[in-house]
mmCIF file of C-alpha atoms in Angstrom:
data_model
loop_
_atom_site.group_PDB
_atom_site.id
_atom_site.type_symbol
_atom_site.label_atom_id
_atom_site.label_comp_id
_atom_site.label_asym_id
_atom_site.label_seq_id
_atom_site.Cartn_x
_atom_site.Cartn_y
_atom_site.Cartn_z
ATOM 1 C CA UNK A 1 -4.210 15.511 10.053
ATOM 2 C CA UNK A 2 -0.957 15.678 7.797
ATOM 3 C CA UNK A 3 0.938 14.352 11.148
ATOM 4 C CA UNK A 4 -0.397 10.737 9.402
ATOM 5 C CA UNK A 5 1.865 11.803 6.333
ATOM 6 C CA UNK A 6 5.529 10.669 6.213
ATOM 7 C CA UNK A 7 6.630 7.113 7.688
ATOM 8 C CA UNK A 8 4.165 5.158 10.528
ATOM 9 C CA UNK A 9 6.160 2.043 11.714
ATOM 10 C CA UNK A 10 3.853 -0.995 11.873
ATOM 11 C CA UNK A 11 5.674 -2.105 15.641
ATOM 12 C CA UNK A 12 6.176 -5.768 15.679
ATOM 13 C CA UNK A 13 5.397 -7.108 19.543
ATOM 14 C CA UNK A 14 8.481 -8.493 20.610
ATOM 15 C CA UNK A 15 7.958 -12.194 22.635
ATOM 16 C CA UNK A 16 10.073 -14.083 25.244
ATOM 17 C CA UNK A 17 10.667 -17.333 24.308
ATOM 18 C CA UNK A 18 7.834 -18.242 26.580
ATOM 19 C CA UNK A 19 5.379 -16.550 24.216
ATOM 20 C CA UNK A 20 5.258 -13.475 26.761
ATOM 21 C CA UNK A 21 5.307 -9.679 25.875
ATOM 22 C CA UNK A 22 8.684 -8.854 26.082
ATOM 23 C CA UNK A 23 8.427 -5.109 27.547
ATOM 24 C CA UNK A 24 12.134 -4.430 27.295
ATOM 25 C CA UNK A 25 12.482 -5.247 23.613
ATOM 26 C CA UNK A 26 8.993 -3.456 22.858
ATOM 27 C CA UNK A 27 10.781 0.026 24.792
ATOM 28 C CA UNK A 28 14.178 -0.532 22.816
ATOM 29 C CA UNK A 29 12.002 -0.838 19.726
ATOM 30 C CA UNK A 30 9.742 2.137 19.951
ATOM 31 C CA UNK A 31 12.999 4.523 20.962
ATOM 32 C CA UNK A 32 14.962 2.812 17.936
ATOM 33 C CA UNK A 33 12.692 3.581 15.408
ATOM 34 C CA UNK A 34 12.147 7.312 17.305
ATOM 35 C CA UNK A 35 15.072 7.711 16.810
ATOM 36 C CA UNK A 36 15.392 6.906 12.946
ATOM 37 C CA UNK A 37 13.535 9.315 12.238
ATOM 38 C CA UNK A 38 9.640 7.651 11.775
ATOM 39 C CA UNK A 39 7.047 10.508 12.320
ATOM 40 C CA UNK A 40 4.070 8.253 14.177
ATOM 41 C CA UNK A 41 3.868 4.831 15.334
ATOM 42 C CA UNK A 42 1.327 2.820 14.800
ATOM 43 C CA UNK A 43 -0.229 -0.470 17.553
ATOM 44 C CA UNK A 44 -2.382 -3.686 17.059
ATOM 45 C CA UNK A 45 -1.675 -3.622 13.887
ATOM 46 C CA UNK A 46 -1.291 -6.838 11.375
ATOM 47 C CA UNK A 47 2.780 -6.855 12.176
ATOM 48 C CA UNK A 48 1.785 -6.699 15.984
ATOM 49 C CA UNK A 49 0.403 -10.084 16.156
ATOM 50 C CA UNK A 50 -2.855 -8.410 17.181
ATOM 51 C CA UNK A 51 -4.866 -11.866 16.470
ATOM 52 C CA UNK A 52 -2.977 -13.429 19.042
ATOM 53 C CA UNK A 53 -3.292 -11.094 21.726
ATOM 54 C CA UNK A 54 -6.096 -10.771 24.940
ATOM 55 C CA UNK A 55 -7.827 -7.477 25.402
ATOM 56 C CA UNK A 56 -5.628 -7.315 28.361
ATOM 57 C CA UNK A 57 -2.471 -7.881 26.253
ATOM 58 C CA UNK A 58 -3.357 -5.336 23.879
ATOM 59 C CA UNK A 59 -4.248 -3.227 26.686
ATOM 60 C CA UNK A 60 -0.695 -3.837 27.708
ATOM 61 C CA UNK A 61 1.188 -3.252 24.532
ATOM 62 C CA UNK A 62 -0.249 0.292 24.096
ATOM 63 C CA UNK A 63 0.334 1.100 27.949
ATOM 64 C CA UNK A 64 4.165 0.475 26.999
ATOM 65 C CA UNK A 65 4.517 2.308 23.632
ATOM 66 C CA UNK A 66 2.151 4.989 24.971
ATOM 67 C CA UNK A 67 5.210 5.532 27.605
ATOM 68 C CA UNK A 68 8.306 5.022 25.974
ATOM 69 C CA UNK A 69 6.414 7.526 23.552
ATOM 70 C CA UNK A 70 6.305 10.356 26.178
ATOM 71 C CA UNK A 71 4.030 12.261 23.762
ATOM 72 C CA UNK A 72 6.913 12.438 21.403
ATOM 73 C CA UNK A 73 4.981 11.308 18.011
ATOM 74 C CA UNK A 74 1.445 10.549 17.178
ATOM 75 C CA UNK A 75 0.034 6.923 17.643
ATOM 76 C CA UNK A 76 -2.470 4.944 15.669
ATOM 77 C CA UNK A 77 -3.981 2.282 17.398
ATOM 78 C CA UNK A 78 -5.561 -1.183 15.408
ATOM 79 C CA UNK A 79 -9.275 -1.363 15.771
ATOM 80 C CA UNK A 80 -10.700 -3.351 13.312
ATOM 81 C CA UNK A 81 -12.622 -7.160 12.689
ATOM 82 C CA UNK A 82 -14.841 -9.210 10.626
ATOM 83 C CA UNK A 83 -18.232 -8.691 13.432
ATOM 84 C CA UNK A 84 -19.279 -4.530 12.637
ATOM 85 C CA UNK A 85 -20.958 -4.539 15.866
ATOM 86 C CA UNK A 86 -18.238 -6.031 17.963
ATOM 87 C CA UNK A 87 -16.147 -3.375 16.682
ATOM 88 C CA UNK A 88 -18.487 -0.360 17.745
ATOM 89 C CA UNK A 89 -18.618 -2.254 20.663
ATOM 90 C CA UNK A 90 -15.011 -1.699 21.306
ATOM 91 C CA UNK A 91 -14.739 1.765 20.231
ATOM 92 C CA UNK A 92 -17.087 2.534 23.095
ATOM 93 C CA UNK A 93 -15.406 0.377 25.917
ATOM 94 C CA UNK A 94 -11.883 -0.188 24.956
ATOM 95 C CA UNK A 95 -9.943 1.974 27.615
ATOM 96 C CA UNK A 96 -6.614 2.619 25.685
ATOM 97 C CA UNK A 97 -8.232 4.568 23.010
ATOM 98 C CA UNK A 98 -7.985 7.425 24.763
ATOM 99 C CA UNK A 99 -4.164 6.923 24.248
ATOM 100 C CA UNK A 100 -4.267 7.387 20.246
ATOM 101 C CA UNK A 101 -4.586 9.814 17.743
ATOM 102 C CA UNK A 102 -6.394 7.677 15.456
ATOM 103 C CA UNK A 103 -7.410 4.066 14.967
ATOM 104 C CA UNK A 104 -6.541 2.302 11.702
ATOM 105 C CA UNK A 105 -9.541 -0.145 10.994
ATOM 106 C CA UNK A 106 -9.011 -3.252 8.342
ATOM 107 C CA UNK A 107 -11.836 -4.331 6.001
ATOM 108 C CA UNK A 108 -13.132 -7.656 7.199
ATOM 109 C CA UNK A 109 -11.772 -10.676 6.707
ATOM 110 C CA UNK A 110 -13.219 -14.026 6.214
ATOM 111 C CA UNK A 111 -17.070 -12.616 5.445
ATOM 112 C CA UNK A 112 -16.196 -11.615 1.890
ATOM 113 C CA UNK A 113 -18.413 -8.377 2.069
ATOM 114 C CA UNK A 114 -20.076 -6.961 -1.236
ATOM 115 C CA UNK A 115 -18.663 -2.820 -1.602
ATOM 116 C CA UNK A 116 -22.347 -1.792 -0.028
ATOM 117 C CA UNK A 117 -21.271 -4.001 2.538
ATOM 118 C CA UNK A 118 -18.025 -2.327 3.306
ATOM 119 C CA UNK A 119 -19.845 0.952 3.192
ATOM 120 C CA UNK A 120 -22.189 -0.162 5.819
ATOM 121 C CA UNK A 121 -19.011 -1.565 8.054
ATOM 122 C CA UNK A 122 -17.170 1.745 7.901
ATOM 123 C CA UNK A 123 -20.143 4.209 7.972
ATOM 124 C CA UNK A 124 -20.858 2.158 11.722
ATOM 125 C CA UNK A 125 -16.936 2.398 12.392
ATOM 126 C CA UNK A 126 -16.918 6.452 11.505
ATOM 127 C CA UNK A 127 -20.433 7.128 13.603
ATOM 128 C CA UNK A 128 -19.172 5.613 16.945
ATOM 129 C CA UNK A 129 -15.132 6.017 16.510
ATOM 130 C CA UNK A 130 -13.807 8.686 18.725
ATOM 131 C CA UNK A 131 -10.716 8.755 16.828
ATOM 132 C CA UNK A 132 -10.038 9.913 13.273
ATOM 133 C CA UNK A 133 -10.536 6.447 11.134
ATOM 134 C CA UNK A 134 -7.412 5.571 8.587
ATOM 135 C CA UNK A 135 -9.128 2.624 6.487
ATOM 136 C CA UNK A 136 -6.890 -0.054 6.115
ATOM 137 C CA UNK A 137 -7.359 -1.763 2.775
ATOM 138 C CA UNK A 138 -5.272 -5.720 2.713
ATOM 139 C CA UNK A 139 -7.008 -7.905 -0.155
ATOM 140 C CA UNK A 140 -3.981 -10.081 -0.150
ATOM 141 C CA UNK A 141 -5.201 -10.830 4.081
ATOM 142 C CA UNK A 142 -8.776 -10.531 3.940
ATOM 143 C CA UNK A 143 -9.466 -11.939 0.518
ATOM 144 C CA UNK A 144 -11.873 -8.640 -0.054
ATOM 145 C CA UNK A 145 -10.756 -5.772 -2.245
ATOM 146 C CA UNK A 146 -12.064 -2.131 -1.340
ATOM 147 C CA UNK A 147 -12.939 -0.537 -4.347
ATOM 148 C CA UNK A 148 -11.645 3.171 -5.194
ATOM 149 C CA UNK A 149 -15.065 3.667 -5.035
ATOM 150 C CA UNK A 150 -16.104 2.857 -2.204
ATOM 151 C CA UNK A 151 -12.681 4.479 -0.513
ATOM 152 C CA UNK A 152 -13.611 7.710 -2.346
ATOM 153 C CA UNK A 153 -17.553 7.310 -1.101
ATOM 154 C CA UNK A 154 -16.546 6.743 2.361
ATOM 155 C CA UNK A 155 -14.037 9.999 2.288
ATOM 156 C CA UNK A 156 -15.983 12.021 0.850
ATOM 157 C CA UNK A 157 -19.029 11.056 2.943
ATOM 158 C CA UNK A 158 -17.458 10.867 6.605
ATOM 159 C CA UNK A 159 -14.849 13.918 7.796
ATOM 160 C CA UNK A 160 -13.699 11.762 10.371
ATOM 161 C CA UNK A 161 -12.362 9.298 7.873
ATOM 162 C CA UNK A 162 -9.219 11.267 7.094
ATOM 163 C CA UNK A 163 -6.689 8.266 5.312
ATOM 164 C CA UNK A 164 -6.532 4.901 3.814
ATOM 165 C CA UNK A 165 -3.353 2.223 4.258
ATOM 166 C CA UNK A 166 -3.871 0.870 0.600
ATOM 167 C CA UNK A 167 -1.994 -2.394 0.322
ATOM 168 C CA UNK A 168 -3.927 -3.564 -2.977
ATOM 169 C CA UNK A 169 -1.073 -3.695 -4.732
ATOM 170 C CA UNK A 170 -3.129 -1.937 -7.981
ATOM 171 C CA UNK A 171 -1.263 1.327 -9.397
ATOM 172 C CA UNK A 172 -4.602 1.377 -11.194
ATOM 173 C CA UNK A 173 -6.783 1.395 -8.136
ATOM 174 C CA UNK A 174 -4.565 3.733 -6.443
ATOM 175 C CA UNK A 175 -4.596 6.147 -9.235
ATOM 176 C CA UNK A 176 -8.055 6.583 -9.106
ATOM 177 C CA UNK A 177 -7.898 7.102 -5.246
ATOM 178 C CA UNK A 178 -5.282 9.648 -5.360
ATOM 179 C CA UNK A 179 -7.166 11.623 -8.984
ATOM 180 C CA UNK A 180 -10.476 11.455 -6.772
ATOM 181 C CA UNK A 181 -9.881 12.012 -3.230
ATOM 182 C CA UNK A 182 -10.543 15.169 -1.341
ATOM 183 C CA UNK A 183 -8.484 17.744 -0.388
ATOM 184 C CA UNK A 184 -7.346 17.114 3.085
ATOM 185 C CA UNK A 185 -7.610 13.131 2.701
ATOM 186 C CA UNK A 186 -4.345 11.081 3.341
ATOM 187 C CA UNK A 187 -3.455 8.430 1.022
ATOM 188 C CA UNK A 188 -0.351 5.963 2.369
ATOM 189 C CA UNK A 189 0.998 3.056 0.825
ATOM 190 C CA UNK A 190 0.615 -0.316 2.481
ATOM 191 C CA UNK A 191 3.583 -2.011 0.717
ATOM 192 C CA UNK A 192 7.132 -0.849 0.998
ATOM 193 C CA UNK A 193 8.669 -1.896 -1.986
ATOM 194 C CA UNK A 194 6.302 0.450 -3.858
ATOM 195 C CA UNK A 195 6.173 3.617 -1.249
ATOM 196 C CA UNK A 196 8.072 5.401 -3.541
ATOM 197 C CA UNK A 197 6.230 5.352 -6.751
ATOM 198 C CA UNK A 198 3.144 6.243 -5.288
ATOM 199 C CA UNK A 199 4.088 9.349 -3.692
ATOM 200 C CA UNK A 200 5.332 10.104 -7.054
ATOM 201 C CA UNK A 201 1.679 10.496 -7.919
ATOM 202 C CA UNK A 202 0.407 12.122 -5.273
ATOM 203 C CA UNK A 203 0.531 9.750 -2.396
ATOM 204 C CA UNK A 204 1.898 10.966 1.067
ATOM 205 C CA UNK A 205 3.504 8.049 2.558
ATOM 206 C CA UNK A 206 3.289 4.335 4.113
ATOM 207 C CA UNK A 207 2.601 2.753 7.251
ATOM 208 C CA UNK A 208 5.987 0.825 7.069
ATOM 209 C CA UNK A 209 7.354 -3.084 7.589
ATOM 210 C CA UNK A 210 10.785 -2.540 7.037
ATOM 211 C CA UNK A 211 11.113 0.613 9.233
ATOM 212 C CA UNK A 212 11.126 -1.246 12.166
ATOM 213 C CA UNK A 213 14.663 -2.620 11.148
ATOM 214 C CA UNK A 214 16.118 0.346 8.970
ATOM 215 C CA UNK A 215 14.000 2.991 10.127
ATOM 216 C CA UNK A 216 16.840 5.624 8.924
ATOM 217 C CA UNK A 217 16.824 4.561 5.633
ATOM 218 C CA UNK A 218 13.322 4.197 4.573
ATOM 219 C CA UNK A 219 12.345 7.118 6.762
ATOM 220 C CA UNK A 220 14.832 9.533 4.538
ATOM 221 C CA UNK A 221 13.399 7.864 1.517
ATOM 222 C CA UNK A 222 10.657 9.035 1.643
ATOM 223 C CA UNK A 223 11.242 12.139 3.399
ATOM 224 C CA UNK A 224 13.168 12.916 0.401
ATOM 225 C CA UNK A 225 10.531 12.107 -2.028
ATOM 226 C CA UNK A 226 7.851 13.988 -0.493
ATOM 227 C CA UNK A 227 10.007 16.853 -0.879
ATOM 228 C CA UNK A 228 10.237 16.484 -4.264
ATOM 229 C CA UNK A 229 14.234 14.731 -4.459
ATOM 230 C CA UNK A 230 13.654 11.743 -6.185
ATOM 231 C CA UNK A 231 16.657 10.988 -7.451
ATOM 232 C CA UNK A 232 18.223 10.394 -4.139
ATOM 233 C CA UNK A 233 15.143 8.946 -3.038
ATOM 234 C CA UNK A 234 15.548 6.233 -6.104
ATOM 235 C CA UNK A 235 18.911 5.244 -4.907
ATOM 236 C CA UNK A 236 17.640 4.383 -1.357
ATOM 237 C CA UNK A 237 15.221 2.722 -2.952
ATOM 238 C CA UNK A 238 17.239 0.579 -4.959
ATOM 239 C CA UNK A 239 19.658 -0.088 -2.200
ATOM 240 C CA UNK A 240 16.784 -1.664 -0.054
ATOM 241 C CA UNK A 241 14.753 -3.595 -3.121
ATOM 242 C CA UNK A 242 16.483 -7.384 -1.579
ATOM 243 C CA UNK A 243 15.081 -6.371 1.818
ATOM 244 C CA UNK A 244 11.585 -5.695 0.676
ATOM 245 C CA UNK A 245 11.392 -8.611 -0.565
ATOM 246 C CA UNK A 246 13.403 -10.694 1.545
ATOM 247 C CA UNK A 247 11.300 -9.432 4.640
ATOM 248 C CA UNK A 248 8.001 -11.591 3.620
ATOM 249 C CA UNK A 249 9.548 -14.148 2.036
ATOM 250 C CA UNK A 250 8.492 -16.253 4.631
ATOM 251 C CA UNK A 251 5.446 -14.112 6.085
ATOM 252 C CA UNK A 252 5.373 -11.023 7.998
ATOM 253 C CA UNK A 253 6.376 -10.651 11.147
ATOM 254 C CA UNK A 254 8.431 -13.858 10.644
ATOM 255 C CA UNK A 255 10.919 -11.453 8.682
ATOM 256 C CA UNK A 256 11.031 -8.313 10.298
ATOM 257 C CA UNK A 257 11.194 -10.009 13.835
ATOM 258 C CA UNK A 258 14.079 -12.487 12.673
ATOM 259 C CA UNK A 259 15.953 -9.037 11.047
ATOM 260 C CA UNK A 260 15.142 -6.726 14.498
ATOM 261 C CA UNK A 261 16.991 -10.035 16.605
ATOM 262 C CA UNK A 262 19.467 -9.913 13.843
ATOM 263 C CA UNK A 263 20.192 -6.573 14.301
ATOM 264 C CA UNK A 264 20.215 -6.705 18.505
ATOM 265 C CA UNK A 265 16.802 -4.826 18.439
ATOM 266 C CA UNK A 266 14.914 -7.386 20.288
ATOM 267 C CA UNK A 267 15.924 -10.029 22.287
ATOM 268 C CA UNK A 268 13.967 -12.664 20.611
ATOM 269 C CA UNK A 269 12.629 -13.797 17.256
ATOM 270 C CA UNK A 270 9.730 -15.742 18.843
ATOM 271 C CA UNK A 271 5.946 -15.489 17.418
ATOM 272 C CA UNK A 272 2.710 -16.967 18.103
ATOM 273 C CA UNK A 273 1.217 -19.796 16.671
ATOM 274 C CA UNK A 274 0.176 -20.354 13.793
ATOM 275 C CA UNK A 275 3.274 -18.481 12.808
ATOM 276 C CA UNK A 276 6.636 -19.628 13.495
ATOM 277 C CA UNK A 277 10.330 -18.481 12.813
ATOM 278 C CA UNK A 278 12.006 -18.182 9.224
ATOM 279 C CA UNK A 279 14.501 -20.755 8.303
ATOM 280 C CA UNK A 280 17.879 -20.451 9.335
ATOM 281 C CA UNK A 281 19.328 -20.024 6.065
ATOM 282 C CA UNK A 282 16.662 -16.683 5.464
ATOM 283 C CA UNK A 283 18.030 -15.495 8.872
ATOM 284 C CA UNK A 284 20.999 -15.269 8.053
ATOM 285 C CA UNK A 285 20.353 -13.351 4.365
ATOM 286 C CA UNK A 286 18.252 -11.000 6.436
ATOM 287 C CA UNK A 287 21.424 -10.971 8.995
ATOM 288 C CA UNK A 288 23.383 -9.802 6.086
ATOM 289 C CA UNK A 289 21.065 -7.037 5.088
ATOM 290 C CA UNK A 290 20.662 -5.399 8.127
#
């Protein structure tokens, strides 16, 4: 399961201005990111607009990056939401699952669960998932923190439970996943701007924002500083520190989608509702950074 180490892209969905997929932007993305060097991509995700989509949308979206793909890099689909049974429910019937290698699954929003009450969630997701199950831990999103734990419970516990995505933002909380953790379990970073420090303690990698847009230069980032060069890595690092930040100053996608347009990536900056474009004068600082 160390093909989940490294870089996974979190692929924006690219719009028309109509609010349609746009299926040629979505191919240009996936080979553009290919080929900067990301080692698995990952669907339905939060930066996918996911929320917004129809079964038969979603459907779509992995269709396309499950073809431009061409079996080239592992794929981890989004299966996650705030109703435990609904989600079972999809794991049995959702027909493009067959088209990952594993499903990253969010802790629920909006319910505010107690830790026994993630447990529960998870232990139902890891029973019925065909896939391998990367936990996907957002507080900042779902207003519920997963504890280390409960993260170390569940790995330990479930085989098939094989990484977390921890975007806590807690180097404490982290820590104590990384000191505790089995063997063979995978521990990414869900934040870009601090990738780098946590696979200095053990972590081994991110499922990324930014590489999307400069997919060669986070990719070697990190590359480098799972291989031990962190000096180099640092510099990279400190060359993209205005980008991490500038990226969500105004929400993700917003950023990364105005940057990829930017950049001649995709042909359109559009989102859904209730998210809308960045300002004009953010556009163009992103323009400049990219």
């Amino acid at each position: 399961m160390k093909k989940f180490s490294g870089v996974g892209v979190a692929l924006v969905t690219p719009f028309d201005e109509m609010g349609n997929i746009d299926e040629s932007s979505l191919r240009n993305l996936v080979n553009y990111v290919m080929d900067g060097g990301v080692d698995y991509l990952v669907a339905l995700g939060t930066t996918s607009e996911a929320a917004t989509m129809t079964v038969e949308e979603r459907a779509y979206v992995v269709n396309v990056i499950t073809e431009e793909n061409a079996g080239r890099l592992p794929i981890v689909l989004g299966v996650g939401g705030n109703n435990t049974a609904h989600v079972v429910e999809e794991l049995a019937t959702l027909p493009y699952l067959r088209q990952g290698d594993a499903i990253l699954s969010v802790t629920p929003y909006y319910n505010k669960p107690s830790q026994q009450g993630l447990y529960n969630h998870f232990k139902a997701i890891a029973e019925h998932s065909p896939l391998p199950v990367i936990l996907y831990n957002v507080p900042g999103r779902t207003s519920v923190n997963m504890t280390a734990a409960t993260t170390l419970r569940l790995a330990l516990d479930f085989e098939n439970i094989i990484a977390i995505k921890e975007a806590a933002g807690n180097f404490e909380q982290a820590t104590s996943i990384i000191a505790g953790m089995p063997e063979n379990f995978i521990f990414l970073s869900g934040d870009d701007g601090i990738a780098l420090p946590l696979i200095s303690i053990g972590g081994s990698g991110v499922i990324s924002v930014i590489a999307n847009v400069l997919p060669y230069d986070f990719s070697t980032m990190v590359h480098l500083a799972l291989e031990g060069e962190f000096g180099e890595a640092k510099d990279i690092h400190l060359h993209l520190g205005e980008m991490f930040k500038a990226l969500f100053e105004e929400g993700n996608p917003a950023g990364v989608k105005a940057a990829l347009h930017a950049k001649g990536v995709i042909a359109s900056q559009k989102l859904r509702s209730p998210l809308c474009e960045v300002s004009d004068a953010l556009y163009q600082k992103l323009k400049r950074g990219v």
